Amino acid sequence: MIPTWRLRAAFARRLSDMYGAEVPAYTTLLEVSAQVNDEVIGKHGDAGRLGGIERVTAERHGAIRVGTPREMRQAAQIFAALGMRPVGFYDLREAAASSVPVVSTAFRPVEAEELERNPFRVFTSMLTTADRRFFDADLEGRLESFLDRRALFPPELLHLAAQAEREGELDEAAAERFLTLAVAAFELSPEPVDRTWYAELERISAVAADIGGVASTHINHLTPRVLDIDELYRRMGERGITMIDRIQGPPRWDGPDVLLRQTSFRALSEARRFREADGSIGEGALRVRFGEVEARGIALTRAGRALYDELIGGPAAAWPLRFPRTERQLATREMGFFRYEPAAGRPRDGQRPPQDLPGLLDGGWLNALPIVYEDFLPASAAGIFQSNLTEEGTRDRSAMGTHYDQQWLSEVLERPVHDPFDLYAAQQDRSLRQAREAIGLPKDAL
């Protein structure tokens, strides 16, 4: 029997192999990432404080786009078979200056043990067809009619996915069939694209055209993790790969790595077949797929995130003045999430442990190990999307936007969308309870 985590690991590997065959520049990205990681480990030792090198090397996140709540719900079923739950709600309509009419969530493991086994994530965006800033009533109707006629995921795949979620495993034959169908569902389709229909949507948004202008979905990017994203950015340029204009997220500085830094090579022009207005088939090209790479840091609490959001639009010089400069400051100011463990080898000197966190850390009673940020930043995601668009698109700024939120998404998916802050807090609180008991502190301490 093949358990859930092995299904997830196999799916991530096969998806990476498929995408590398379709987009050769992605293979170059993997090669450069591996070189940079090896050199960082050679200079500074293991990357264990933010995930061991085995995890970092295997780590990927993918991105797909769907058009309707039905398709989003079906995608959720497939990822549930892999032990991946919806985490977070991201509104890219508000985060992007250009026209990006989607809301998103990320499907990923939620338990720390499952993340260690295989930390695969898929950032999944859904088209907001009812938003009048982008789609008038006529276009909404035609777009939804087009989307309702297509089937992204075959019934056999959905049946196997439900079985895998229900039973937590599949036998070898069923697992092989599930993986074959699942990978195939995210391959780039050779089916001709209706040129007139695609162009109509593209005038509003290239993202809308990529979602609603074709009969299938596909992986838009797969993202490896790198330990020095600035060095990778430089080396990709030396390889002749055109990168987007900057690295998204926190600036490079001499303090703790936090949250997420991302960049990508620019979307590549790929040959596609088009159906012309007279029914003939012609040749053309589209630029929709790109190669993203990321560097992950420490997960921030709500207070830490509020300070980050305040600083991120300003000069990098403000960071050393206002942001915690050490992991200890992040922990004691309750701005970062950590896993706490009793310190090994502390001498038995008869002292009672203090009941405050700074005292426990300074006195050598506890060690604080950073919890890796497993999620995404809407402004950074929108920045990546925007940097890879050929045109900004259009929107009617006089119209009212349609409301979407996390509760709405939970109802669409028929399963809860987890709040990432709650997941990190639960992991930190669990470690604190265990550490408190181990060193003999009363239950109401800390």
Short mmCIF file of C-alpha atoms in Angstrom, two decimals, residues 11-12 15 19 26 59-65 79 84 105-107 119-125 218-224 292 294 296 376 385:
data_model
loop_
_atom_site.label_atom_id
_atom_site.label_comp_id
_atom_site.label_asym_id
_atom_site.label_seq_id
_atom_site.Cartn_x
_atom_site.Cartn_y
_atom_site.Cartn_z
CA PHE A 11 3.45 13.37 -7.56
CA ALA A 12 5.87 16.23 -6.87
CA LEU A 15 5.31 16.87 -11.97
CA TYR A 19 7.59 20.42 -16.34
CA TYR A 26 13.21 25.13 -15.45
CA GLU A 59 11.05 21.26 -1.71
CA ARG A 60 8.75 22.55 -4.45
CA HIS A 61 5.68 24.64 -4.86
CA GLY A 62 3.61 24.68 -7.99
CA ALA A 63 0.94 27.02 -9.31
CA ILE A 64 -2.22 26.29 -11.25
CA ARG A 65 -5.21 28.37 -12.30
CA PHE A 79 -4.80 17.59 -3.43
CA MET A 84 -2.70 18.77 1.16
CA THR A 105 -5.40 29.60 -1.75
CA ALA A 106 -2.47 27.21 -1.24
CA PHE A 107 -2.90 23.48 -0.83
CA PRO A 119 6.72 19.96 1.86
CA PHE A 120 4.88 20.19 -1.47
CA ARG A 121 2.49 23.10 -2.03
CA VAL A 122 0.29 24.20 -4.93
CA PHE A 123 -0.77 27.85 -5.13
CA THR A 124 -4.19 27.65 -6.79
CA SER A 125 -5.97 30.66 -8.27
CA HIS A 218 -1.61 23.43 -16.73
CA ILE A 219 1.24 24.07 -14.35
CA ASN A 220 2.21 27.74 -14.66
CA HIS A 221 5.41 27.31 -12.70
CA LEU A 222 7.23 24.97 -10.33
CA THR A 223 9.39 26.58 -7.69
CA PRO A 224 12.52 25.15 -6.07
CA GLU A 292 9.95 30.89 -10.05
CA GLU A 294 12.09 31.11 -3.53
CA ARG A 296 12.04 30.88 2.88
CA PHE A 376 2.72 33.04 0.51
CA PHE A 385 2.29 37.59 -11.98
#
